[in-house]
Coordinates of C-alpha atoms in Angstrom, one line a residue:
X107 CA -181.6 199.9 55.2
X108 CA -178.5 197.9 55.5
X109 CA -179.1 194.5 54.1
X110 CA -180.8 196.8 50.7
X111 CA -177.7 198.5 50.2
X112 CA -175.5 195.2 50.5
X113 CA -177.3 192.9 48.2
X114 CA -176.4 194.9 45.0
X115 CA -172.8 195.9 46.4
X116 CA -172.4 191.9 46.2
X117 CA -174.4 191.3 42.7
X118 CA -171.9 194.0 41.3
X119 CA -169.3 192.5 43.0
X120 CA -169.8 188.8 41.9
X121 CA -169.4 189.3 38.0
X122 CA -165.8 191.0 38.6
X123 CA -165.1 187.9 40.8
X124 CA -166.2 185.8 37.4
X125 CA -163.9 187.5 35.3
X126 CA -160.5 187.7 37.4
X127 CA -159.6 184.3 37.5
X128 CA -159.6 183.6 33.6
X129 CA -157.8 186.9 33.0
X130 CA -155.5 185.7 36.1
X131 CA -154.7 181.6 34.6
X132 CA -156.2 182.0 30.8
X133 CA -152.8 182.2 29.7
X134 CA -151.7 179.5 31.6
X135 CA -154.0 177.3 30.8
X136 CA -153.5 178.0 26.8
X137 CA -150.1 177.4 27.2
X138 CA -150.3 174.0 29.3
X139 CA -153.0 173.3 25.9
X140 CA -149.7 174.1 23.8
X141 CA -147.3 172.3 25.9
X142 CA -149.7 168.9 25.6
X143 CA -150.1 168.9 21.8
X144 CA -147.2 167.5 21.0
X145 CA -149.2 164.1 23.0
X146 CA -152.5 164.8 20.8
X147 CA -152.7 162.3 17.7
X148 CA -155.8 163.6 16.8
X149 CA -156.4 164.8 13.2
X150 CA -158.4 167.8 12.3
X151 CA -159.2 167.7 8.5
X152 CA -158.9 171.0 6.7
X153 CA -157.0 172.6 9.9
X154 CA -154.1 170.5 9.6
X155 CA -153.1 167.8 7.1
X156 CA -151.5 165.1 9.3
X157 CA -152.4 164.6 13.5
X158 CA -151.6 167.5 15.4
X159 CA -149.0 165.1 16.9
X160 CA -146.8 164.8 13.1
X161 CA -143.6 166.4 12.9
X162 CA -145.2 168.8 9.5
X163 CA -147.8 169.7 12.2
X164 CA -145.3 170.7 15.0
X165 CA -142.9 172.1 12.7
X166 CA -145.8 174.5 11.6
X167 CA -147.3 175.2 14.8
X168 CA -143.6 176.3 16.0
X169 CA -142.8 178.8 12.4
X170 CA -145.9 180.2 14.0
X171 CA -145.1 180.8 17.7
X172 CA -141.8 182.4 15.8
X173 CA -143.4 184.4 13.9
X174 CA -146.1 185.2 16.6
X175 CA -142.9 186.2 19.1
X176 CA -141.5 188.3 16.0
X177 CA -144.6 190.5 15.6
X178 CA -144.7 190.8 19.8
X179 CA -141.2 192.1 20.1
X180 CA -142.1 194.6 16.9
X181 CA -145.2 196.0 18.7
X182 CA -142.8 196.9 21.3
X183 CA -141.6 199.9 18.9
X184 CA -144.9 200.0 17.2
X185 CA -147.7 200.0 19.2
X186 CA -146.3 200.3 22.7
X187 CA -143.7 203.0 21.6
X188 CA -145.3 204.6 18.5
X189 CA -142.0 204.0 15.9
X190 CA -143.0 203.0 12.5
X191 CA -139.7 200.9 11.5
X192 CA -139.2 199.8 8.6
X193 CA -136.4 198.1 8.5
X194 CA -137.2 195.2 11.3
X195 CA -136.1 192.5 9.4
X196 CA -132.3 193.5 9.4
X197 CA -132.3 192.5 13.3
X198 CA -134.6 189.4 12.4
X199 CA -131.8 188.2 10.1
X200 CA -129.1 189.2 12.2
X201 CA -130.8 186.7 14.6
X202 CA -130.6 184.0 11.7
X203 CA -127.5 184.6 10.0
X204 CA -125.5 185.3 13.3
X205 CA -126.8 182.2 15.0
X206 CA -125.8 180.3 11.5
X207 CA -122.4 181.0 11.0
X208 CA -121.8 181.4 14.5
X209 CA -122.2 177.7 14.4
X210 CA -121.2 176.5 10.8
X211 CA -118.6 179.6 10.2
X212 CA -116.3 179.7 13.4
X213 CA -117.8 176.5 15.0
X214 CA -119.2 177.6 18.2
X215 CA -121.4 175.3 20.5
X216 CA -125.5 176.3 19.6
X217 CA -125.8 178.0 22.9
X218 CA -123.3 180.3 22.7
X219 CA -123.8 180.6 19.6
X220 CA -127.5 181.5 20.2
X221 CA -126.1 183.8 23.2
X222 CA -123.8 185.7 20.8
X223 CA -126.0 186.4 18.4
X224 CA -128.8 187.9 20.4
X225 CA -126.0 190.1 22.0
X226 CA -125.1 190.7 18.9
X227 CA -128.1 191.5 17.6
X228 CA -129.1 193.8 20.7
X229 CA -125.6 195.3 20.6
X230 CA -126.4 196.5 16.7
X231 CA -129.5 197.6 17.3
X232 CA -128.3 199.8 20.3
X233 CA -125.4 201.7 17.3
X234 CA -128.1 201.7 14.5
X235 CA -131.0 203.4 16.8
X236 CA -128.4 205.5 18.2
X237 CA -128.6 207.4 14.6
X238 CA -132.1 206.4 13.5
X239 CA -133.4 207.5 16.5
X240 CA -131.8 211.4 15.9
X241 CA -134.8 211.8 12.9
X242 CA -138.4 211.1 13.7
X243 CA -141.4 210.5 11.6
X244 CA -141.2 209.6 8.1
X245 CA -137.6 209.9 8.4
X246 CA -137.0 207.5 10.6
X247 CA -138.9 204.7 8.5
X248 CA -136.5 205.8 5.7
X249 CA -133.6 205.3 7.7
X250 CA -134.3 202.4 9.1
X251 CA -135.4 201.0 5.9
X252 CA -132.0 201.9 4.5
X253 CA -130.2 200.3 7.0
X254 CA -132.1 196.7 6.3
X255 CA -132.0 197.2 2.6
X256 CA -128.3 197.6 2.9
X257 CA -128.2 194.4 4.8
X258 CA -129.8 192.6 2.6
X259 CA -127.3 193.4 -0.6
X260 CA -124.8 192.8 1.6
X261 CA -125.8 189.1 2.4
X262 CA -127.2 188.5 -1.6
X263 CA -123.7 189.5 -2.4
X264 CA -122.4 187.0 -0.3
X265 CA -118.7 188.5 1.2
X266 CA -116.0 186.5 1.7
X267 CA -118.9 183.6 1.3
X268 CA -119.9 184.3 4.6
X269 CA -123.2 184.3 3.7
X270 CA -123.9 182.0 0.6
X271 CA -125.8 184.3 -1.4
X272 CA -128.8 183.7 -3.2
X273 CA -128.3 180.4 -1.8
X274 CA -128.5 180.5 1.6
X275 CA -126.0 178.8 3.9
X276 CA -127.1 175.5 5.9
X277 CA -126.2 175.1 9.2
X278 CA -123.6 172.0 10.2
X279 CA -126.0 169.5 11.8
X280 CA -122.5 168.1 13.5
X281 CA -122.6 171.2 15.6
X282 CA -126.4 171.1 17.1
X283 CA -127.1 168.9 20.0
X284 CA -128.3 165.9 18.4
X285 CA -131.9 165.6 20.3
X286 CA -132.6 169.0 18.2
X287 CA -131.7 167.3 15.0
X288 CA -133.8 165.3 12.7
X289 CA -137.4 165.1 11.7
X290 CA -137.8 162.7 14.9
X291 CA -136.9 165.6 17.0
X292 CA -139.3 168.3 15.6
X293 CA -141.5 167.7 18.8
X294 CA -138.1 169.4 20.6
X295 CA -138.1 172.2 18.1
X296 CA -141.4 172.6 19.1
X297 CA -141.0 172.9 22.6
X298 CA -138.0 175.4 22.0
X299 CA -140.2 177.9 19.9
X300 CA -142.6 178.1 22.9
X301 CA -139.9 178.7 25.1
X302 CA -138.8 181.8 22.5
X303 CA -142.2 183.2 22.9
X304 CA -142.4 182.7 26.9
X305 CA -139.6 184.6 27.5
X306 CA -140.9 187.2 24.7
X307 CA -143.9 187.6 26.5
X308 CA -142.4 187.9 30.0
X309 CA -139.7 190.5 28.9
X310 CA -142.9 192.9 26.8
X311 CA -145.2 192.1 29.8
X312 CA -142.3 193.7 32.1
X313 CA -140.8 196.9 30.5
X314 CA -144.4 197.7 30.1
X315 CA -146.2 197.0 33.4
X316 CA -143.0 198.9 34.6
X317 CA -142.7 202.9 35.0
X318 CA -140.5 202.3 31.7
X319 CA -143.3 201.2 30.1
X320 CA -145.5 203.9 31.2
X321 CA -142.4 206.4 30.1
X322 CA -142.6 204.9 26.7
X323 CA -146.7 205.2 26.4
X324 CA -146.4 208.4 27.0
X325 CA -143.9 208.8 24.4
X326 CA -146.0 207.5 21.7
X327 CA -148.8 209.7 23.1
X328 CA -147.3 213.0 23.5
X329 CA -143.6 212.9 23.3
X330 CA -143.1 216.9 24.0
X331 CA -145.0 216.5 27.1
X332 CA -142.8 213.6 28.6
X333 CA -139.6 216.1 27.5
X334 CA -141.2 219.1 29.6
X335 CA -141.2 216.6 32.5
X336 CA -137.4 216.5 32.7
X337 CA -137.7 212.7 30.5
X338 CA -135.6 212.2 27.6
X339 CA -137.5 210.5 25.1
X340 CA -134.4 209.7 23.1
X341 CA -133.4 207.1 25.7
X342 CA -136.7 205.6 26.0
X343 CA -137.0 205.2 22.4
X344 CA -133.7 203.8 22.5
X345 CA -134.3 201.4 25.1
X346 CA -136.9 199.9 23.4
X347 CA -135.4 200.1 19.9
X348 CA -132.4 198.0 21.3
X349 CA -135.1 195.4 23.4
X350 CA -137.1 195.0 20.6
X351 CA -133.6 194.3 18.2
X352 CA -132.8 191.6 21.0
X353 CA -135.8 189.4 20.7
X354 CA -135.7 190.1 17.0
X355 CA -132.3 188.0 17.0
X356 CA -133.5 185.6 19.5
X357 CA -136.6 184.6 17.3
X358 CA -133.7 184.5 13.8
X359 CA -131.7 182.0 16.0
X360 CA -134.9 180.0 16.8
X361 CA -135.6 180.0 12.9
X362 CA -132.8 179.0 11.9
X363 CA -132.7 176.1 13.8
X364 CA -136.4 175.2 12.3
X365 CA -135.1 175.6 8.7
X366 CA -131.5 174.3 9.7
X367 CA -129.9 177.3 7.9
X368 CA -130.5 180.6 6.7
X369 CA -132.0 182.1 3.0
X370 CA -131.9 186.0 1.9
X371 CA -135.6 186.3 2.2
X372 CA -135.1 187.1 5.4
X373 CA -134.0 190.3 4.9
X374 CA -136.1 191.6 2.2
X375 CA -137.4 194.7 3.4
X376 CA -141.6 193.1 2.4
X377 CA -140.3 190.8 5.6
X378 CA -140.8 194.2 7.9
X379 CA -144.1 194.8 6.2
X380 CA -145.5 191.5 6.8
X381 CA -144.7 191.7 10.9
X382 CA -146.7 195.3 10.5
X383 CA -149.8 193.6 9.0
X384 CA -149.5 190.7 11.8
X385 CA -149.4 193.6 14.7
X386 CA -152.1 195.3 12.7
X387 CA -153.8 192.3 12.4
X388 CA -153.6 191.3 15.8
X389 CA -154.1 194.6 17.6
X390 CA -151.4 196.9 18.2
X391 CA -150.5 198.0 21.5
X392 CA -152.7 195.0 23.4
X393 CA -151.6 192.4 25.3
X394 CA -151.8 189.4 23.7
X395 CA -152.9 190.8 19.5
X396 CA -149.7 190.7 18.5
X397 CA -149.1 187.1 19.5
X398 CA -152.6 186.1 18.0
X399 CA -152.0 188.1 14.8
X400 CA -148.3 186.8 14.5
X401 CA -149.1 183.6 14.9
X402 CA -152.6 183.0 12.3
X403 CA -150.8 185.3 10.0
X404 CA -148.3 182.7 9.4
X405 CA -151.0 179.5 9.1
X406 CA -152.8 181.7 6.5
X407 CA -149.5 182.1 5.2
X408 CA -148.5 178.6 5.0
X409 CA -151.9 176.5 4.6
X410 CA -153.2 179.0 1.5
X411 CA -150.0 178.0 0.0
X412 CA -151.0 174.3 0.2
X413 CA -154.9 175.0 -0.4
X414 CA -153.5 177.0 -3.7
X415 CA -152.5 174.2 -5.3
X416 CA -155.1 171.9 -4.3
X417 CA -157.2 170.3 -6.5
X418 CA -160.6 171.3 -5.1
X419 CA -159.1 175.1 -6.2
X420 CA -157.9 173.6 -9.7
X421 CA -161.1 172.2 -10.8
X422 CA -163.1 175.8 -9.9
X423 CA -163.9 178.0 -13.1
X424 CA -160.7 180.3 -14.1
X425 CA -162.6 183.3 -12.7
X426 CA -162.4 181.7 -9.0
X427 CA -159.3 179.7 -9.8
X428 CA -157.1 182.8 -11.0
X429 CA -157.3 184.7 -7.2
X430 CA -157.8 181.6 -5.2
X431 CA -154.7 179.9 -6.4
X432 CA -153.0 183.2 -4.7
X433 CA -152.0 183.2 -1.4
X434 CA -151.7 186.5 -0.7
X435 CA -154.6 187.4 -2.9
X436 CA -156.4 186.0 0.3
X437 CA -154.3 186.7 2.9
X438 CA -155.1 190.4 1.7
X439 CA -158.6 190.2 1.3
X440 CA -158.5 188.6 5.3
X441 CA -156.5 191.9 6.3
X442 CA -158.9 194.6 4.7
X443 CA -162.1 192.6 6.0
X444 CA -160.8 192.5 10.0
X445 CA -159.4 195.6 9.6
X446 CA -162.5 196.8 8.1
X447 CA -164.7 194.8 11.0
X448 CA -162.5 195.0 13.9
X449 CA -160.2 198.5 13.8
X450 CA -158.9 197.3 16.8
X451 CA -157.3 194.0 15.3
X452 CA -158.1 191.1 16.6
X453 CA -157.5 191.9 20.1
X454 CA -160.7 194.1 20.1
X455 CA -163.3 191.2 19.4
X456 CA -162.8 191.0 23.8
X457 CA -164.2 194.3 24.0
X458 CA -167.1 193.9 21.3
X459 CA -168.2 190.9 22.6
X460 CA -167.8 192.4 26.0
X461 CA -171.6 192.8 26.9
X462 CA -172.4 189.5 25.3
X463 CA -170.2 187.7 28.1
X464 CA -171.6 189.7 30.8
X465 CA -175.2 189.1 29.8
X466 CA -174.5 185.1 29.3
X467 CA -174.3 184.3 32.9
X468 CA -177.0 186.7 34.6
X469 CA -179.4 184.4 31.9
X470 CA -177.6 181.7 33.9

């Protein structure tokens, strides 16, 4: 009897032991792969125009990483706390312009400028969040949108010549460390962008796994019940709003380094809508979905522009050439198909493929 009952227990425990190592070490393996990409000279036709370690490819990958980090920070609001903000682009733009102006106009060193820009952006998010969070639902979304629109108009009007107006504001490279300037140093910018992702992941996951993260999830699910338990939902929502703003400022500082300055389009309201699409595509409220969604969306956005201008598309009949030459049309189609077939986002693929993953070891 003892032997018969022990065998099923061991058999049931075996699959769990095979899944735990990947869940624990899988992200570390992916990080090591990304760290090693600058040493990889492999050419992947159709995926990249040049070798993986070419400056152009590393620049694209760095941009994908930045927007992946930005989407993950935004998910702290949308997916984990249930706050639909239409003005998150404001804090991304604050990080971009803050870093650029502190370096170019005020003459600060790069690292000091980044620190001040991130702290300033988090402070701005706390101040504006304290006002916006007095409302809720669609009113909250509209208030955040109004704040973002004011910022976008201010940037466009170029007060005192501070923002450069519609022309943008190039960064003074003489105040940037030499190892971050020039095409030959794109690899260093890539590694720095990867560092921004790591910081964002650590912060978001630390909050999600903490008691405060569980309260944020409870606020998302039933705010009134949290109040009945004696907790103040307003304080926790303001905390999430402030942290998400600071992370957006960090991503903005990295973006300013990558493109060598600031451009006004980053403050537009459609930038926040793009973030929302990234999060929904990856899977809101999931551990890795927003990061994957932001990375993939940015990659497709840049690659589809090249596809639309290619000779292959130009040679197609007009009925096909028109839609395929418009990246937004293709991105919209991909988004609709992804939402239809994977309602939980790309992160839901793990759940859908779970039975298959369990079946394969048994067959072996």
